[in-house]
Short mmCIF file of C-alpha atoms in Angstrom, two decimals:
data_model
loop_
_atom_site.label_atom_id
_atom_site.label_comp_id
_atom_site.label_asym_id
_atom_site.label_seq_id
_atom_site.Cartn_x
_atom_site.Cartn_y
_atom_site.Cartn_z
CA UNK A 1181 0.00 0.00 0.00
CA UNK A 1182 1.26 3.50 -0.80
CA UNK A 1183 2.51 5.75 1.91
CA UNK A 1184 0.13 8.59 2.63
CA UNK A 1185 2.61 11.19 1.41
CA UNK A 1186 3.01 9.27 -1.87
CA UNK A 1187 -0.78 9.13 -2.27
CA UNK A 1188 -0.96 12.89 -1.82
CA UNK A 1189 1.78 13.54 -4.39
CA UNK A 1190 0.27 11.14 -6.92
CA UNK A 1191 -3.15 12.74 -6.52
CA UNK A 1192 -1.79 16.25 -7.07
CA UNK A 1193 0.24 15.13 -10.10
CA UNK A 1194 -2.86 13.63 -11.73
CA UNK A 1195 -5.03 16.58 -10.67
CA UNK A 1196 -2.66 19.23 -12.06
CA UNK A 1197 -2.31 17.30 -15.31
CA UNK A 1198 -6.11 17.25 -15.64
CA UNK A 1199 -6.37 20.97 -14.88
CA UNK A 1200 -3.68 21.86 -17.43
CA UNK A 1201 -5.13 19.62 -20.13
CA UNK A 1202 -8.83 20.30 -19.74
CA UNK A 1203 -9.20 23.78 -18.23
CA UNK A 1204 -6.08 25.92 -18.66
CA UNK A 1205 -7.31 27.89 -21.75
CA UNK A 1206 -10.63 28.76 -20.10
CA UNK A 1207 -8.91 29.90 -16.90
CA UNK A 1208 -6.79 32.64 -18.49
CA UNK A 1209 -7.56 35.97 -16.81
CA UNK A 1210 -10.00 34.37 -14.33
CA UNK A 1211 -9.93 36.02 -10.90
CA UNK A 1212 -12.52 33.88 -9.11
CA UNK A 1213 -13.97 30.40 -9.36
CA UNK A 1214 -16.51 28.46 -7.32
CA UNK A 1215 -16.38 24.92 -5.97
CA UNK A 1216 -19.24 22.88 -4.55
CA UNK A 1217 -18.29 21.29 -1.23
CA UNK A 1218 -20.46 18.97 0.84
CA UNK A 1219 -17.78 17.89 3.28
CA UNK A 1220 -17.25 14.45 1.78
CA UNK A 1221 -13.80 13.18 0.87
CA UNK A 1222 -14.24 13.92 -2.82
CA UNK A 1223 -15.29 17.56 -2.42
CA UNK A 1224 -12.69 18.24 0.28
CA UNK A 1225 -9.98 16.71 -1.92
CA UNK A 1226 -11.13 18.91 -4.79
CA UNK A 1227 -11.11 22.07 -2.72
CA UNK A 1228 -7.68 21.45 -1.19
CA UNK A 1229 -6.23 20.51 -4.59
CA UNK A 1230 -7.69 23.65 -6.21
CA UNK A 1231 -6.25 25.76 -3.40
CA UNK A 1232 -2.80 24.33 -4.06
CA UNK A 1233 -3.14 24.57 -7.85
CA UNK A 1234 -4.08 28.27 -7.68
CA UNK A 1235 -1.59 29.13 -4.94
CA UNK A 1236 0.13 32.42 -5.78
CA UNK A 1237 -2.13 33.05 -8.80
CA UNK A 1238 -4.39 35.72 -7.26
CA UNK A 1239 -7.55 33.65 -7.76
CA UNK A 1240 -10.30 33.63 -5.14
CA UNK A 1241 -11.98 30.26 -4.60
CA UNK A 1242 -15.56 30.47 -3.33
CA UNK A 1243 -16.29 27.17 -1.60
CA UNK A 1244 -20.08 26.77 -1.51
CA UNK A 1245 -21.88 24.43 0.86
CA UNK A 1246 -25.63 24.03 0.47
CA UNK A 1247 -27.54 23.09 3.59
CA UNK A 1248 -30.65 21.32 2.27
CA UNK A 1249 -32.26 21.32 5.74
CA UNK A 1250 -33.20 17.66 5.31
CA UNK A 1251 -31.13 16.25 8.17
CA UNK A 1252 -30.79 17.52 11.74
CA UNK A 1253 -26.98 17.41 11.60
CA UNK A 1254 -26.59 19.29 8.29
CA UNK A 1255 -26.08 22.74 9.88
CA UNK A 1256 -23.33 21.39 12.13
CA UNK A 1257 -21.67 19.71 9.15
CA UNK A 1258 -21.61 23.02 7.28
CA UNK A 1259 -19.86 24.61 10.28
CA UNK A 1260 -17.32 21.78 10.25
CA UNK A 1261 -16.58 22.41 6.56
CA UNK A 1262 -16.04 26.10 7.28
CA UNK A 1263 -13.66 25.30 10.15
CA UNK A 1264 -11.58 22.89 8.05
CA UNK A 1265 -11.31 25.36 5.16
CA UNK A 1266 -10.08 28.14 7.46
CA UNK A 1267 -6.55 26.87 6.87
CA UNK A 1268 -6.73 27.68 3.14
CA UNK A 1269 -5.83 31.33 2.59
CA UNK A 1270 -7.24 31.59 -0.94
CA UNK A 1271 -10.59 29.94 -0.12
CA UNK A 1272 -13.71 31.77 1.08
CA UNK A 1273 -16.41 29.48 2.42
CA UNK A 1274 -20.12 30.27 2.30
CA UNK A 1275 -23.18 28.26 3.32
CA UNK A 1276 -26.41 28.64 1.34
CA UNK A 1277 -29.70 27.34 2.72
CA UNK A 1278 -32.48 25.60 0.83
CA UNK A 1279 -35.63 27.00 2.37
CA UNK A 1280 -38.69 24.76 2.08
CA UNK A 1281 -41.77 24.48 4.26
CA UNK A 1282 -42.14 20.72 3.86
CA UNK A 1283 -39.69 17.92 3.13
CA UNK A 1284 -40.21 16.74 -0.47
CA UNK A 1285 -42.32 13.58 -0.48
CA UNK A 1286 -40.82 12.11 -3.64
CA UNK A 1287 -37.61 12.26 -5.71
CA UNK A 1288 -35.82 13.85 -2.77
CA UNK A 1289 -32.30 13.55 -4.17
CA UNK A 1290 -33.36 14.99 -7.53
CA UNK A 1291 -35.21 17.91 -5.95
CA UNK A 1292 -32.27 18.61 -3.65
CA UNK A 1293 -29.84 18.55 -6.58
CA UNK A 1294 -31.91 21.06 -8.57
CA UNK A 1295 -32.19 23.33 -5.53
CA UNK A 1296 -28.45 23.05 -4.86
CA UNK A 1297 -27.44 24.10 -8.36
CA UNK A 1298 -30.02 26.90 -8.48
CA UNK A 1299 -28.65 28.37 -5.23
CA UNK A 1300 -25.05 28.11 -6.41
CA UNK A 1301 -25.90 29.69 -9.77
CA UNK A 1302 -27.52 32.63 -8.02
CA UNK A 1303 -24.50 33.14 -5.76
CA UNK A 1304 -22.11 32.96 -8.70
CA UNK A 1305 -24.17 35.32 -10.88
CA UNK A 1306 -23.99 37.98 -8.16
CA UNK A 1307 -20.19 37.79 -8.30
CA UNK A 1308 -19.78 37.30 -12.06
CA UNK A 1309 -18.25 33.85 -11.54
CA UNK A 1310 -18.85 31.41 -14.39
CA UNK A 1311 -16.87 28.27 -13.46
CA UNK A 1312 -18.19 25.81 -10.91
CA UNK A 1313 -15.82 22.99 -9.99
CA UNK A 1314 -17.40 19.74 -8.89
CA UNK A 1315 -15.91 16.68 -7.18
CA UNK A 1316 -17.32 14.04 -9.54
CA UNK A 1317 -14.82 11.20 -9.90
CA UNK A 1318 -14.34 7.94 -11.79
CA UNK A 1319 -16.71 5.98 -9.56
CA UNK A 1320 -19.43 8.60 -10.07
CA UNK A 1321 -18.89 8.32 -13.83
CA UNK A 1322 -19.28 4.53 -13.66
CA UNK A 1323 -22.48 4.83 -11.61
CA UNK A 1324 -23.86 7.39 -14.02
CA UNK A 1325 -23.13 5.08 -16.96
CA UNK A 1326 -24.95 2.16 -15.31
CA UNK A 1327 -27.84 4.38 -14.20
CA UNK A 1328 -28.36 5.71 -17.72
CA UNK A 1329 -27.89 2.29 -19.30
CA UNK A 1330 -30.68 1.00 -17.06
CA UNK A 1331 -32.87 3.89 -18.27
CA UNK A 1332 -32.24 3.01 -21.93
CA UNK A 1333 -30.16 6.10 -22.77
CA UNK A 1334 -28.64 6.55 -26.21
CA UNK A 1335 -25.08 7.50 -27.11
CA UNK A 1336 -25.36 11.02 -25.67
CA UNK A 1337 -26.59 9.77 -22.30
CA UNK A 1338 -23.94 7.05 -22.11
CA UNK A 1339 -21.24 9.64 -22.78
CA UNK A 1340 -22.07 10.66 -19.20
CA UNK A 1341 -20.29 13.60 -17.60
CA UNK A 1342 -17.76 15.64 -19.64
CA UNK A 1343 -14.82 17.43 -18.08
CA UNK A 1344 -16.46 20.78 -18.89
CA UNK A 1345 -20.13 21.42 -19.57
CA UNK A 1346 -21.97 24.66 -20.31
CA UNK A 1347 -25.22 24.71 -18.35
CA UNK A 1348 -27.00 27.98 -19.04
CA UNK A 1349 -23.82 30.07 -19.03
CA UNK A 1350 -22.32 28.33 -15.99
CA UNK A 1351 -19.45 25.96 -16.77
CA UNK A 1352 -19.48 22.77 -14.72
CA UNK A 1353 -15.83 21.69 -14.37
CA UNK A 1354 -14.91 18.14 -13.30
CA UNK A 1355 -11.13 17.70 -13.05
CA UNK A 1356 -11.30 14.44 -11.04
CA UNK A 1357 -12.99 12.14 -13.59
CA UNK A 1358 -9.86 9.99 -13.91
CA UNK A 1359 -9.35 9.77 -10.16
CA UNK A 1360 -11.22 7.32 -7.93
CA UNK A 1361 -13.13 7.77 -4.70
CA UNK A 1362 -10.31 5.94 -2.93
CA UNK A 1363 -7.78 8.37 -4.41
CA UNK A 1364 -9.73 11.24 -2.84
CA UNK A 1365 -9.92 9.45 0.52
CA UNK A 1366 -6.19 8.72 0.51
CA UNK A 1367 -5.45 12.36 -0.34
CA UNK A 1368 -7.60 13.62 2.55
CA UNK A 1369 -5.95 11.21 4.98
CA UNK A 1370 -2.50 12.31 3.80
CA UNK A 1371 -3.43 15.97 4.32
CA UNK A 1372 -5.12 15.37 7.68
CA UNK A 1373 -8.52 16.46 6.40
CA UNK A 1374 -11.41 15.23 8.52
CA UNK A 1375 -14.09 14.52 5.95
CA UNK A 1376 -17.76 13.64 6.53
CA UNK A 1377 -19.59 10.47 5.54
CA UNK A 1378 -23.11 11.27 4.33
CA UNK A 1379 -25.44 8.49 5.55
CA UNK A 1380 -27.62 8.87 2.45
CA UNK A 1381 -24.70 7.46 0.45
CA UNK A 1382 -25.45 4.06 2.02
CA UNK A 1383 -29.25 4.20 1.88
CA UNK A 1384 -30.32 1.54 -0.62
CA UNK A 1385 -33.72 3.09 -1.20
CA UNK A 1386 -31.89 5.25 -3.78
CA UNK A 1387 -31.14 3.72 -7.19
CA UNK A 1388 -27.61 5.13 -7.34
CA UNK A 1389 -26.75 3.54 -3.99
CA UNK A 1390 -27.99 0.15 -5.20
CA UNK A 1391 -25.89 0.51 -8.34
CA UNK A 1392 -22.89 1.45 -6.22
CA UNK A 1393 -23.41 -1.65 -4.11
CA UNK A 1394 -23.43 -3.80 -7.25
CA UNK A 1395 -20.03 -2.56 -8.43
CA UNK A 1396 -18.02 -5.27 -6.63
CA UNK A 1397 -19.98 -8.01 -8.41
CA UNK A 1398 -19.72 -6.26 -11.79
CA UNK A 1399 -15.98 -5.70 -11.30
CA UNK A 1400 -15.49 -9.47 -11.04
CA UNK A 1401 -16.81 -9.70 -14.62
CA UNK A 1402 -14.52 -6.94 -15.84
CA UNK A 1403 -16.98 -4.04 -15.47
CA UNK A 1404 -14.71 -2.02 -13.22
CA UNK A 1405 -15.16 1.74 -12.70
CA UNK A 1406 -12.03 2.24 -14.83
CA UNK A 1407 -13.50 0.17 -17.70
CA UNK A 1408 -16.91 1.84 -17.53
CA UNK A 1409 -15.29 5.27 -17.38
CA UNK A 1410 -13.25 4.42 -20.50
CA UNK A 1411 -16.43 3.43 -22.35
CA UNK A 1412 -18.09 6.71 -21.31
CA UNK A 1413 -15.11 8.69 -22.59
CA UNK A 1414 -15.23 6.86 -25.94
CA UNK A 1415 -18.95 7.55 -26.18
CA UNK A 1416 -18.18 11.21 -25.49
CA UNK A 1417 -15.63 11.26 -28.32
CA UNK A 1418 -18.19 9.76 -30.73
CA UNK A 1419 -20.83 12.24 -29.58
CA UNK A 1420 -18.56 15.21 -30.30
CA UNK A 1421 -17.83 13.92 -33.80
CA UNK A 1422 -21.52 13.38 -34.56
CA UNK A 1423 -22.41 16.79 -33.16
CA UNK A 1424 -19.89 18.48 -35.46
CA UNK A 1425 -21.31 16.69 -38.51
CA UNK A 1426 -24.87 17.46 -37.41
CA UNK A 1427 -23.95 21.13 -37.03
CA UNK A 1428 -22.83 21.21 -40.65
CA UNK A 1429 -26.06 19.52 -41.76
CA UNK A 1430 -28.08 21.97 -39.68
CA UNK A 1431 -26.47 24.98 -41.32
CA UNK A 1432 -26.68 23.49 -44.81
CA UNK A 1433 -30.44 22.80 -44.59
CA UNK A 1434 -31.40 25.98 -42.70
CA UNK A 1435 -33.69 28.44 -44.50
CA UNK A 1436 -34.73 30.74 -41.64
CA UNK A 1437 -34.19 31.12 -37.90
CA UNK A 1438 -35.47 33.56 -35.32
CA UNK A 1439 -36.63 33.36 -31.71
CA UNK A 1440 -40.01 31.89 -32.67
CA UNK A 1441 -39.52 30.01 -35.94
CA UNK A 1442 -37.02 27.74 -37.69
CA UNK A 1443 -37.45 26.62 -41.30
CA UNK A 1444 -35.40 23.90 -43.02
CA UNK A 1445 -35.07 22.76 -46.60
CA UNK A 1446 -36.79 19.43 -45.98
CA UNK A 1447 -35.37 17.74 -49.09
CA UNK A 1448 -31.81 18.45 -47.94
CA UNK A 1449 -32.54 17.48 -44.35
CA UNK A 1450 -34.09 14.14 -45.25
CA UNK A 1451 -30.89 13.10 -47.05
CA UNK A 1452 -29.12 12.74 -43.69
CA UNK A 1453 -28.82 9.41 -41.94
CA UNK A 1454 -31.38 8.81 -39.21
CA UNK A 1455 -29.01 9.69 -36.35
CA UNK A 1456 -27.94 12.99 -37.95
CA UNK A 1457 -31.55 13.85 -38.83
CA UNK A 1458 -32.48 13.30 -35.18
CA UNK A 1459 -29.63 15.50 -33.94
CA UNK A 1460 -30.53 18.36 -36.28
CA UNK A 1461 -34.16 18.29 -35.16
CA UNK A 1462 -33.12 18.03 -31.50
CA UNK A 1463 -30.86 21.09 -31.88
CA UNK A 1464 -33.69 23.06 -33.51
CA UNK A 1465 -36.07 22.18 -30.70
CA UNK A 1466 -33.52 23.28 -28.09
CA UNK A 1467 -33.09 26.61 -29.92
CA UNK A 1468 -36.81 27.37 -29.60
CA UNK A 1469 -37.37 26.14 -26.04
CA UNK A 1470 -36.73 28.17 -22.90
CA UNK A 1471 -33.19 27.54 -21.69
CA UNK A 1472 -34.35 26.59 -18.20
CA UNK A 1473 -36.63 23.85 -19.53
CA UNK A 1474 -35.52 20.24 -19.54
CA UNK A 1475 -35.06 18.61 -22.93
CA UNK A 1476 -37.86 16.57 -24.46
CA UNK A 1477 -37.78 12.82 -23.92
CA UNK A 1478 -35.62 10.96 -26.40
CA UNK A 1479 -38.29 8.33 -27.10
CA UNK A 1480 -40.88 10.95 -28.08
CA UNK A 1481 -38.47 12.88 -30.28
CA UNK A 1482 -37.37 9.66 -32.01
CA UNK A 1483 -41.00 8.81 -32.75
CA UNK A 1484 -41.63 12.25 -34.23
CA UNK A 1485 -38.50 12.01 -36.38
CA UNK A 1486 -39.62 8.62 -37.70
CA UNK A 1487 -42.98 10.13 -38.61
CA UNK A 1488 -41.25 12.98 -40.43
CA UNK A 1489 -39.04 10.61 -42.41
CA UNK A 1490 -41.57 7.89 -43.17
CA UNK A 1491 -44.94 9.64 -43.50
CA UNK A 1492 -45.44 11.26 -46.89
CA UNK A 1493 -48.56 12.99 -45.55
CA UNK A 1494 -47.11 14.17 -42.22
CA UNK A 1495 -49.72 15.98 -40.15
CA UNK A 1496 -49.00 18.81 -37.75
CA UNK A 1497 -47.59 17.66 -34.39
CA UNK A 1498 -46.56 19.45 -31.19
CA UNK A 1499 -43.71 18.30 -28.98
CA UNK A 1500 -42.18 20.11 -26.04
CA UNK A 1501 -43.84 23.41 -26.88
CA UNK A 1502 -42.72 23.30 -30.52
CA UNK A 1503 -45.15 22.86 -33.44
CA UNK A 1504 -43.90 20.78 -36.41
CA UNK A 1505 -45.32 21.22 -39.90
CA UNK A 1506 -44.25 20.12 -43.38
CA UNK A 1507 -45.04 22.29 -46.38
CA UNK A 1508 -44.88 19.75 -49.22
CA UNK A 1509 -45.30 22.37 -51.91
CA UNK A 1510 -42.34 24.47 -50.73
CA UNK A 1511 -40.34 21.46 -49.44
CA UNK A 1512 -40.04 23.05 -45.99
CA UNK A 1513 -39.95 21.65 -42.47
CA UNK A 1514 -41.30 24.40 -40.19
CA UNK A 1515 -40.80 24.50 -36.42
CA UNK A 1516 -42.74 27.16 -34.54
CA UNK A 1517 -42.56 28.02 -30.87
CA UNK A 1518 -45.98 27.39 -29.35
CA UNK A 1519 -47.57 30.51 -27.91
#
């Protein structure tokens, strides 16, 4: 087993390499970033590593803890996080509170996640901070892959979490995707960081926890977190290539675009393979929908695209607040934002 000091050095070497490779260009001239910190080993490791990476670079790191007010001990845990981070000179810790009259009765983790990101976005917007660093690691990537596979996701879903992702003008940055949960734990132990174990991480009423508990069995068959993470990265590479080709097809077939209407040359659009046709239509729908809205379900959009390709007498349809029409005489596919 590695000595603790060796574990710390190895972690920082891998972390700095990830930062330089995946984020260095976007960090030029940046004077402040944000990092989400719950107090677990992964988020503490992230925060301490960021503090060291930006040491001497005149960059303020806002460490944001969200108290969801779902557990009695959460307020005390937030105070513990603040106390631990006091030793980092370039880190300013803040606790944001999710105010709610009643505990959500269903989809608690999902509701809490949406509330957490909404609160952090608001805090960052007030300070003109656009980069939010998150402690997602290799094991999280593997769980996400299995979770989405179980839901029947396509290539885009199985690409899982990218290193950097633009979510409504906020860039989610994940520099630890090639580091494991154990790497983060070893780093915290080496640095003497007293991290917190969230009991919900072991509650098997949540699907992600059950998937996590299955990882030992899957690993015996070769489905290790490393292998699943590799597959997700390859899916991501394929997605980027398809998106670039679809962007060219989109521009080539486009007749008209404004905030309420998009018109395509239908004859040109229909020449694309099914996957590219789907991606062009999906992009057009996203252009017309409100940015805060969730995307339409893949199954429904696939069905509509099949109707467009196969039905010579396509009749008007509405999906996700967008009206689809085909003008056979003018050879136009018309998408209109529903009033």
